[in-house]
CSV table of C-alpha atoms in Angstrom, one decimal:
chain,number,residue,atom,x,y,z
P,1,MET,CA,-37.1,52.0,-108.7
P,2,PRO,CA,-34.4,52.9,-111.2
P,3,LEU,CA,-32.0,49.8,-112.3
P,4,ALA,CA,-29.1,51.8,-111.2
P,5,LEU,CA,-29.9,51.3,-107.7
P,6,LEU,CA,-29.9,47.5,-108.3
P,7,ALA,CA,-26.0,48.2,-109.4
P,8,LEU,CA,-25.3,50.1,-106.1
P,9,ALA,CA,-27.1,47.4,-104.1
P,10,ILE,CA,-24.8,44.7,-105.9
P,11,SER,CA,-22.0,46.9,-104.7
P,12,ALA,CA,-23.0,47.5,-101.1
P,13,PHE,CA,-23.6,43.4,-100.9
P,14,ALA,CA,-19.9,43.1,-101.8
P,15,ILE,CA,-18.9,45.9,-99.4
P,16,GLY,CA,-20.7,44.4,-96.3
P,17,THR,CA,-19.9,41.0,-96.9
P,18,THR,CA,-15.9,41.6,-96.9
P,19,GLU,CA,-16.5,43.9,-93.8
P,20,PHE,CA,-17.5,40.8,-91.3
P,21,VAL,CA,-16.8,37.9,-93.4
P,22,PRO,CA,-13.5,37.2,-91.3
P,23,THR,CA,-15.7,36.6,-88.1
P,24,GLY,CA,-16.4,33.3,-89.3
P,25,LEU,CA,-13.0,32.3,-90.6
P,26,LEU,CA,-10.7,33.4,-87.8
P,27,PRO,CA,-9.4,30.1,-86.6
P,28,GLU,CA,-8.4,29.3,-90.3
P,29,ILE,CA,-6.8,32.8,-90.9
P,30,ALA,CA,-5.0,32.6,-87.7
P,31,ALA,CA,-3.6,29.3,-88.4
P,32,ASP,CA,-2.5,30.0,-91.7
P,33,PHE,CA,-0.4,33.3,-90.4
P,34,GLY,CA,0.4,31.7,-87.1
P,35,VAL,CA,-1.0,34.4,-85.1
P,36,ASP,CA,-3.8,34.1,-82.3
P,37,ILE,CA,-7.3,34.6,-82.5
P,38,PRO,CA,-7.3,38.2,-81.0
P,39,ALA,CA,-4.5,39.2,-83.6
P,40,ALA,CA,-6.9,37.9,-86.5
P,41,GLY,CA,-9.8,39.8,-84.8
P,42,LEU,CA,-7.8,43.0,-85.5
P,43,LEU,CA,-8.4,42.6,-89.0
P,44,ILE,CA,-12.0,43.3,-88.4
P,45,SER,CA,-11.0,46.4,-86.2
P,46,GLY,CA,-8.5,47.6,-88.7
P,47,TYR,CA,-11.2,47.6,-91.5
P,48,ALA,CA,-13.3,49.5,-89.3
P,49,LEU,CA,-10.7,52.3,-88.7
P,50,GLY,CA,-10.0,52.4,-92.3
P,51,VAL,CA,-13.5,53.2,-93.0
P,52,PHE,CA,-13.5,55.9,-90.5
P,53,VAL,CA,-10.4,57.7,-91.7
P,54,GLY,CA,-10.9,56.8,-95.4
P,55,ALA,CA,-14.7,58.1,-95.7
P,56,PRO,CA,-13.7,62.0,-95.2
P,57,LEU,CA,-10.4,61.9,-96.9
P,58,LEU,CA,-11.5,60.2,-100.1
P,59,THR,CA,-14.5,62.1,-100.4
P,60,ALA,CA,-13.0,65.2,-100.0
P,61,ALA,CA,-10.4,64.3,-102.5
P,62,ALA,CA,-13.2,63.7,-105.2
P,63,THR,CA,-15.4,66.6,-104.4
P,64,ARG,CA,-15.3,68.1,-107.8
P,65,LEU,CA,-15.2,64.9,-109.8
P,66,ARG,CA,-18.0,63.2,-111.6
P,67,ARG,CA,-19.7,60.9,-109.2
P,68,LYS,CA,-19.9,57.8,-111.6
P,69,PRO,CA,-16.2,57.8,-112.0
P,70,VAL,CA,-15.8,57.9,-108.3
P,71,LEU,CA,-17.8,55.3,-107.6
P,72,LEU,CA,-15.8,53.0,-110.2
P,73,ALA,CA,-12.5,54.2,-108.8
P,74,LEU,CA,-13.5,53.1,-105.4
P,75,LEU,CA,-14.9,49.8,-106.6
P,76,GLY,CA,-11.5,49.2,-108.2
P,77,LEU,CA,-9.6,50.0,-105.0
P,78,PHE,CA,-12.1,47.7,-103.3
P,79,VAL,CA,-11.2,44.7,-105.8
P,80,ILE,CA,-7.7,45.3,-105.2
P,81,GLY,CA,-7.8,45.2,-101.5
P,82,ASN,CA,-9.6,41.9,-101.8
P,83,ILE,CA,-7.4,40.4,-104.2
P,84,GLY,CA,-4.4,41.4,-102.1
P,85,SER,CA,-6.3,39.6,-99.0
P,86,ALA,CA,-6.6,36.5,-101.1
P,87,LEU,CA,-3.1,36.5,-102.3
P,88,ALA,CA,-1.4,37.8,-98.6
P,89,PRO,CA,1.8,35.5,-97.8
P,90,ASP,CA,1.6,37.2,-94.3
P,91,TYR,CA,-0.2,38.8,-91.6
P,92,PRO,CA,1.1,42.5,-92.2
P,93,THR,CA,0.2,42.1,-95.9
P,94,MET,CA,-3.2,41.1,-95.0
P,95,MET,CA,-3.7,43.8,-92.7
P,96,THR,CA,-2.6,46.2,-95.3
P,97,SER,CA,-5.0,44.7,-97.8
P,98,ARG,CA,-7.7,44.9,-95.4
P,99,ILE,CA,-7.6,48.4,-94.9
P,100,VAL,CA,-6.8,49.2,-98.7
P,101,ALA,CA,-10.2,47.4,-99.2
P,102,SER,CA,-12.0,49.3,-96.4
P,103,LEU,CA,-10.9,52.8,-97.6
P,104,CYS,CA,-13.6,52.8,-100.4
P,105,HIS,CA,-16.5,52.0,-97.9
P,106,GLY,CA,-17.3,54.9,-96.5
P,107,ALA,CA,-16.7,57.2,-99.5
P,108,PHE,CA,-18.8,54.8,-101.7
P,109,PHE,CA,-22.0,54.7,-99.3
P,110,GLY,CA,-21.4,58.5,-98.8
P,111,VAL,CA,-21.2,59.3,-102.5
P,112,GLY,CA,-23.7,56.5,-103.3
P,113,SER,CA,-26.3,57.8,-101.0
P,114,VAL,CA,-26.2,61.3,-102.9
P,115,VAL,CA,-26.2,59.5,-106.3
P,116,ALA,CA,-29.3,57.2,-105.1
P,117,ALA,CA,-31.3,60.5,-103.7
P,118,GLY,CA,-30.4,61.9,-107.1
P,119,LEU,CA,-32.1,59.2,-109.1
P,120,VAL,CA,-35.7,59.6,-107.7
P,121,ALA,CA,-38.1,62.2,-106.8
P,122,PRO,CA,-37.6,64.1,-103.5
P,123,THR,CA,-40.3,62.3,-101.9
P,124,ARG,CA,-38.7,59.0,-102.9
P,125,ARG,CA,-35.4,59.8,-101.3
P,126,ALA,CA,-35.1,57.5,-98.1
P,127,ALA,CA,-36.7,54.7,-100.1
P,128,ALA,CA,-33.8,55.1,-102.6
P,129,ILE,CA,-30.9,54.9,-100.1
P,130,ALA,CA,-32.7,52.2,-98.6
P,131,MET,CA,-32.6,50.4,-101.6
P,132,MET,CA,-28.9,50.6,-101.6
P,133,PHE,CA,-28.5,49.9,-98.0
P,134,THR,CA,-30.6,46.5,-98.7
P,135,GLY,CA,-27.3,45.1,-100.4
P,136,LEU,CA,-25.7,45.8,-97.0
P,137,THR,CA,-28.2,44.0,-95.1
P,138,LEU,CA,-28.4,41.0,-97.1
P,139,SER,CA,-24.6,40.8,-96.7
P,140,ASN,CA,-25.4,39.9,-93.2
P,141,VAL,CA,-28.2,37.7,-93.9
P,142,LEU,CA,-26.5,35.7,-96.9
P,143,GLY,CA,-23.0,37.1,-97.7
P,144,VAL,CA,-21.2,36.6,-94.6
P,145,PRO,CA,-22.8,33.3,-93.8
P,146,LEU,CA,-22.0,31.9,-97.5
P,147,GLY,CA,-18.5,33.2,-97.4
P,148,THR,CA,-17.9,31.4,-94.2
P,149,LEU,CA,-19.3,28.3,-95.9
P,150,VAL,CA,-17.1,28.8,-99.0
P,151,GLY,CA,-13.9,29.4,-97.0
P,152,GLN,CA,-14.5,26.3,-94.7
P,153,ALA,CA,-14.8,24.2,-98.1
P,154,TYR,CA,-12.2,25.6,-100.1
P,155,GLY,CA,-10.0,27.5,-97.8
P,156,TRP,CA,-10.3,31.2,-96.7
P,157,ARG,CA,-8.5,32.7,-99.6
P,158,ALA,CA,-11.7,31.4,-101.9
P,159,THR,CA,-14.0,33.5,-100.0
P,160,PHE,CA,-11.8,36.7,-100.7
P,161,TRP,CA,-11.7,35.8,-104.5
P,162,VAL,CA,-15.4,35.6,-104.4
P,163,VAL,CA,-15.9,38.9,-102.7
P,164,ALA,CA,-13.5,40.5,-105.2
P,165,ALA,CA,-15.7,39.0,-108.0
P,166,LEU,CA,-18.8,40.4,-106.6
P,167,GLY,CA,-16.8,43.9,-106.6
P,168,VAL,CA,-16.2,43.5,-110.1
P,169,ALA,CA,-19.8,42.5,-111.0
P,170,GLY,CA,-20.8,45.7,-109.0
P,171,ALA,CA,-18.3,47.9,-110.9
P,172,VAL,CA,-19.8,46.6,-114.2
P,173,GLY,CA,-23.3,47.3,-113.0
P,174,VAL,CA,-22.5,50.9,-112.1
P,175,LEU,CA,-20.9,51.5,-115.6
P,176,ALA,CA,-23.8,50.0,-117.4
P,177,LEU,CA,-26.6,51.6,-115.5
P,178,VAL,CA,-25.7,54.6,-113.1
P,179,PRO,CA,-26.0,57.8,-115.4
P,180,ASP,CA,-22.8,59.9,-116.1
P,181,ARG,CA,-24.0,63.3,-115.0
P,182,PRO,CA,-21.6,66.5,-114.7
P,183,ALA,CA,-20.2,67.6,-111.7
P,184,ASP,CA,-21.8,70.1,-109.6
P,185,PRO,CA,-19.5,73.2,-111.0
P,186,ALA,CA,-20.2,74.8,-107.4
P,187,ALA,CA,-19.0,72.0,-105.4
P,188,ASP,CA,-15.7,72.3,-103.8
P,189,LEU,CA,-14.1,71.3,-100.6
P,190,ARG,CA,-14.6,74.5,-99.0
P,191,ALA,CA,-18.4,74.2,-99.7
P,192,GLU,CA,-18.4,70.5,-98.5
P,193,LEU,CA,-16.9,71.7,-95.2
P,194,SER,CA,-19.2,74.4,-94.9
P,195,ALA,CA,-21.9,71.9,-94.1
P,196,PHE,CA,-20.0,71.2,-90.7
P,197,ARG,CA,-20.9,74.8,-89.6
P,198,ARG,CA,-24.6,73.9,-89.3
P,199,PRO,CA,-25.6,72.4,-85.8
P,200,GLN,CA,-28.1,70.2,-87.3
P,201,VAL,CA,-25.6,68.1,-89.2
P,202,TRP,CA,-23.6,67.6,-85.9
P,203,LEU,CA,-27.0,66.6,-84.3
P,204,ALA,CA,-27.5,64.2,-87.1
P,205,LEU,CA,-24.1,62.8,-86.5
P,206,GLY,CA,-24.7,62.3,-83.1
P,207,MET,CA,-28.0,60.4,-83.7
P,208,THR,CA,-25.9,58.2,-85.9
P,209,ALA,CA,-23.1,57.3,-83.4
P,210,LEU,CA,-25.2,57.1,-80.2
P,211,GLY,CA,-28.4,55.7,-81.8
P,212,PHE,CA,-27.2,52.8,-84.3
P,213,GLY,CA,-24.0,52.3,-82.1
P,214,GLY,CA,-26.3,50.9,-79.2
P,215,MET,CA,-27.0,47.9,-81.3
P,216,PHE,CA,-23.5,46.9,-81.7
P,217,ALA,CA,-23.1,47.2,-77.9
P,218,SER,CA,-25.3,44.1,-77.9
P,219,PHE,CA,-24.7,42.3,-81.0
P,220,THR,CA,-21.1,42.0,-80.9
P,221,TYR,CA,-21.5,39.6,-77.9
P,222,VAL,CA,-24.6,37.7,-79.7
P,223,ALA,CA,-22.8,34.2,-79.4
P,224,PRO,CA,-22.3,34.3,-75.7
P,225,LEU,CA,-25.6,36.2,-75.2
P,226,MET,CA,-27.6,33.4,-77.0
P,227,VAL,CA,-25.2,30.2,-75.9
P,228,ASP,CA,-24.1,31.0,-72.5
P,229,VAL,CA,-27.2,33.1,-71.2
P,230,ALA,CA,-30.4,32.2,-73.4
P,231,GLY,CA,-29.1,28.3,-73.7
P,232,PHE,CA,-29.0,27.8,-77.3
P,233,PRO,CA,-26.6,25.1,-78.6
P,234,ALA,CA,-23.9,26.4,-80.3
P,235,GLY,CA,-24.9,25.2,-83.8
P,236,ALA,CA,-28.2,27.2,-83.4
P,237,LEU,CA,-25.9,30.5,-84.0
P,238,THR,CA,-26.3,30.4,-87.9
P,239,TRP,CA,-29.8,30.3,-87.8
P,240,LEU,CA,-30.3,33.0,-85.1
P,241,VAL,CA,-27.7,35.2,-87.2
P,242,LEU,CA,-29.9,34.6,-90.2
P,243,LEU,CA,-33.2,35.4,-88.0
P,244,PHE,CA,-31.4,38.8,-86.9
P,245,GLY,CA,-30.5,39.5,-90.5
P,246,ALA,CA,-34.1,39.1,-91.6
P,247,GLY,CA,-34.9,41.7,-89.0
P,248,LEU,CA,-32.2,44.2,-90.6
P,249,VAL,CA,-34.0,43.6,-93.9
P,250,VAL,CA,-37.3,44.3,-92.8
P,251,GLY,CA,-36.3,47.4,-90.4
P,252,ASN,CA,-34.5,48.9,-93.4
P,253,LEU,CA,-37.5,48.6,-95.7
P,254,LEU,CA,-40.1,49.8,-93.2
P,255,GLY,CA,-38.0,52.4,-91.7
P,256,ALA,CA,-37.6,53.9,-95.5
P,257,ARG,CA,-41.3,54.1,-96.2
P,258,ALA,CA,-41.9,55.9,-92.8
P,259,ALA,CA,-39.0,58.4,-93.3
P,260,ASP,CA,-40.2,59.3,-96.8
P,261,ARG,CA,-43.6,60.5,-95.0
P,262,ALA,CA,-42.1,62.1,-91.7
P,263,LEU,CA,-38.4,62.1,-91.5
P,264,MET,CA,-37.7,63.1,-88.1
P,265,PRO,CA,-40.7,61.7,-86.3
P,266,THR,CA,-39.6,58.3,-88.0
P,267,ILE,CA,-36.0,58.8,-86.4
P,268,VAL,CA,-37.2,59.6,-83.1
P,269,VAL,CA,-39.8,56.6,-82.9
P,270,SER,CA,-37.3,54.1,-84.3
P,271,ILE,CA,-34.5,54.9,-82.1
P,272,ALA,CA,-37.2,55.2,-79.0
P,273,ALA,CA,-37.8,51.4,-80.1
P,274,LEU,CA,-34.2,50.4,-80.3
P,275,ALA,CA,-33.8,51.7,-76.8
P,276,VAL,CA,-36.8,49.8,-75.6
P,277,VAL,CA,-35.8,46.4,-77.5
P,278,LEU,CA,-32.1,46.7,-75.9
P,279,ALA,CA,-33.7,47.0,-72.5
P,280,ALA,CA,-36.3,44.3,-72.9
P,281,PHE,CA,-33.2,42.3,-74.3
P,282,THR,CA,-31.7,42.4,-70.8
P,283,VAL,CA,-34.6,40.2,-69.2
P,284,THR,CA,-35.6,38.3,-72.4
P,285,VAL,CA,-32.1,36.7,-73.1
P,286,ARG,CA,-32.5,34.6,-70.3
P,287,SER,CA,-35.0,32.1,-71.6
P,288,PRO,CA,-34.5,30.8,-75.5
P,289,VAL,CA,-37.8,31.8,-77.4
P,290,PRO,CA,-38.0,35.3,-75.8
P,291,ALA,CA,-34.3,35.7,-76.5
P,292,ALA,CA,-34.8,34.7,-80.5
P,293,VAL,CA,-37.9,37.0,-80.8
P,294,THR,CA,-36.3,39.8,-79.4
P,295,LEU,CA,-33.2,39.4,-81.6
P,296,PHE,CA,-35.4,39.6,-84.4
P,297,LEU,CA,-37.0,42.9,-83.2
P,298,LEU,CA,-33.5,44.3,-82.5
P,299,GLY,CA,-32.4,43.8,-86.1
P,300,VAL,CA,-35.9,45.5,-87.1
P,301,ALA,CA,-35.6,48.3,-84.8
P,302,ALA,CA,-31.7,49.1,-85.5
P,303,PHE,CA,-32.0,49.0,-89.5
P,304,ALA,CA,-35.3,51.0,-89.1
P,305,THR,CA,-33.0,54.2,-88.2
P,306,VAL,CA,-30.7,53.8,-91.0
P,307,PRO,CA,-32.5,55.3,-94.1
P,308,GLY,CA,-34.0,58.2,-92.1
P,309,LEU,CA,-30.3,59.0,-90.3
P,310,GLN,CA,-28.6,58.9,-94.0
P,311,THR,CA,-31.2,61.2,-95.4
P,312,ARG,CA,-31.5,63.3,-92.2
P,313,VAL,CA,-27.8,64.1,-92.9
P,314,LEU,CA,-28.2,64.9,-96.5
P,315,ASP,CA,-31.1,67.2,-95.8
P,316,ALA,CA,-29.3,69.1,-92.9
P,317,ALA,CA,-26.2,69.7,-95.3
P,318,GLY,CA,-28.3,70.8,-98.1
P,319,THR,CA,-26.4,71.1,-101.3
P,320,ALA,CA,-23.2,70.5,-99.7
P,321,GLY,CA,-24.2,66.9,-98.7
P,322,THR,CA,-21.3,64.7,-100.3
P,323,LEU,CA,-18.8,64.8,-97.6
P,324,ALA,CA,-21.4,65.1,-94.8
P,325,SER,CA,-22.9,61.9,-96.1
P,326,ALA,CA,-19.6,60.0,-96.1
P,327,VAL,CA,-18.7,61.2,-92.8
P,328,ASN,CA,-21.9,59.8,-91.5
P,329,ILE,CA,-20.8,56.4,-92.6
P,330,GLY,CA,-17.7,56.6,-91.1
P,331,VAL,CA,-19.6,57.9,-87.8
P,332,PHE,CA,-21.8,54.8,-88.2
P,333,ASN,CA,-18.5,52.7,-87.7
P,334,LEU,CA,-17.3,54.7,-85.1
P,335,GLY,CA,-20.7,54.2,-83.2
P,336,ASN,CA,-20.3,50.5,-83.9
P,337,ALA,CA,-16.7,50.6,-82.4
P,338,VAL,CA,-17.5,52.4,-79.4
P,339,GLY,CA,-20.6,50.4,-78.7
P,340,ALA,CA,-18.5,47.2,-78.8
P,341,TRP,CA,-15.9,48.7,-76.7
P,342,LEU,CA,-18.3,49.9,-73.9
P,343,GLY,CA,-20.3,46.4,-73.8
P,344,GLY,CA,-16.9,44.7,-73.4
P,345,LEU,CA,-16.1,47.1,-70.5
P,346,VAL,CA,-19.1,46.2,-68.6
P,347,ILE,CA,-18.7,42.4,-69.3
P,348,ALA,CA,-14.7,42.4,-68.3
P,349,ALA,CA,-16.1,44.3,-65.0
P,350,GLY,CA,-17.9,41.1,-64.1
P,351,LEU,CA,-21.5,42.4,-64.6
P,352,GLY,CA,-22.5,39.5,-67.1
P,353,PHE,CA,-23.2,39.6,-70.8
P,354,PRO,CA,-26.7,40.6,-70.3
P,355,ALA,CA,-25.2,44.0,-69.2
P,356,ALA,CA,-24.1,45.1,-72.6
P,357,ASN,CA,-27.9,45.0,-73.7
P,358,ALA,CA,-28.2,47.6,-71.0
P,359,VAL,CA,-25.1,49.8,-72.4
P,360,GLY,CA,-26.8,49.6,-75.8
P,361,ALA,CA,-30.1,51.0,-74.4
P,362,ALA,CA,-28.5,53.5,-72.7
P,363,MET,CA,-26.6,54.9,-75.9
P,364,ALA,CA,-29.8,54.6,-77.7
P,365,VAL,CA,-31.3,56.8,-75.0
P,366,GLY,CA,-28.8,59.2,-75.6
P,367,GLY,CA,-29.2,59.2,-79.3
P,368,LEU,CA,-33.0,59.6,-78.8
P,369,ALA,CA,-32.3,62.9,-76.5
P,370,VAL,CA,-30.2,64.0,-79.7
P,371,ALA,CA,-33.0,63.3,-82.0
P,372,VAL,CA,-35.5,65.2,-80.0
P,373,VAL,CA,-33.1,68.4,-79.7
P,374,ALA,CA,-32.8,68.3,-83.2
P,375,LEU,CA,-36.7,68.0,-83.8
P,376,VAL,CA,-37.1,71.1,-81.3
P,377,LEU,CA,-34.6,73.3,-83.1
P,378,ASP,CA,-36.7,72.3,-86.5
P,379,ARG,CA,-40.0,73.3,-85.0
P,380,ARG,CA,-38.5,76.5,-83.7
P,381,SER,CA,-36.7,77.5,-87.1
P,382,THR,CA,-40.2,76.6,-89.0
P,383,LEU,CA,-41.9,79.0,-86.5
P,384,VAL,CA,-39.3,81.8,-86.9
P,385,THR,CA,-39.8,81.3,-90.8
P,386,ALA,CA,-43.4,81.5,-90.6
């Protein structure tokens, strides 16, 4: 794999870390700004909203620009946002800084996916995208826990200084290693928007929102699921999250390898596996060892979908894939937010924490149905062409 993919992966690690690192530092942040924990938690929701809005807007604005300078500018925005978080004197400034940092997220992964795919042979596109997303998976395994440790030892602001430094390291890597190729002269916003006239693009986005979003209906409530239901002590959450993160890494690598061989069958199988694991989790969560095994399998199944889903959007969009790729990153976050919200609804209705797993399974089944429709349309199109 080209070294340029390493630079993209380092950047992805920094971006993934800053998205969720406040989860382990909410008490400290809330106390510093004089707000309650739910208000501090909105710093994560605000980031997700910024990703969803920023992905299409910034990508559309950069349609005709060379991709390397775009990546560098996005990382510059990321660094500024995290420095702003580290220096924030009050809660509104902190929220503003979080949103500034989030604006780069979707556009970076969208443009970065196109760059990564263009660095390798067509038969290795999913593997190249997975290499970049390995940085995102490792941010959950290493970045968030280490960021929490740094924040608890040296103050939460130190964590954001470290994340900003990681962003600088990623930018240096992109500057040194990513080739600066000319912009596509045929690329313009109208051409990029034309991709959304294709039904397969919308089906691909539906697979992402429902298929991957189902995982967050469950994982958002991993703490009460594993402590209150499975019976683990609260101190076990750190290694349980690491176990889940290890599953993400395994799933990302397996999903990429399979997607490069058979893209749509891999998407169908991986989403189906996710639905089965989530359904099983409603039962296995009631006992510690089966719950831990299922949590690992949840990570494997969830991220086995990611390289294929991102590659599918690029394929469905054809030559106008940059905006569609970025929108798909925003849809990942939208699916996460909807899954978490629906899971919360059934819990609030008194159905218990395991019911969130059932909601996730239902969402995954919906994503599977969309994937099957897309596969059928592909085969019909092939028969017509033949």
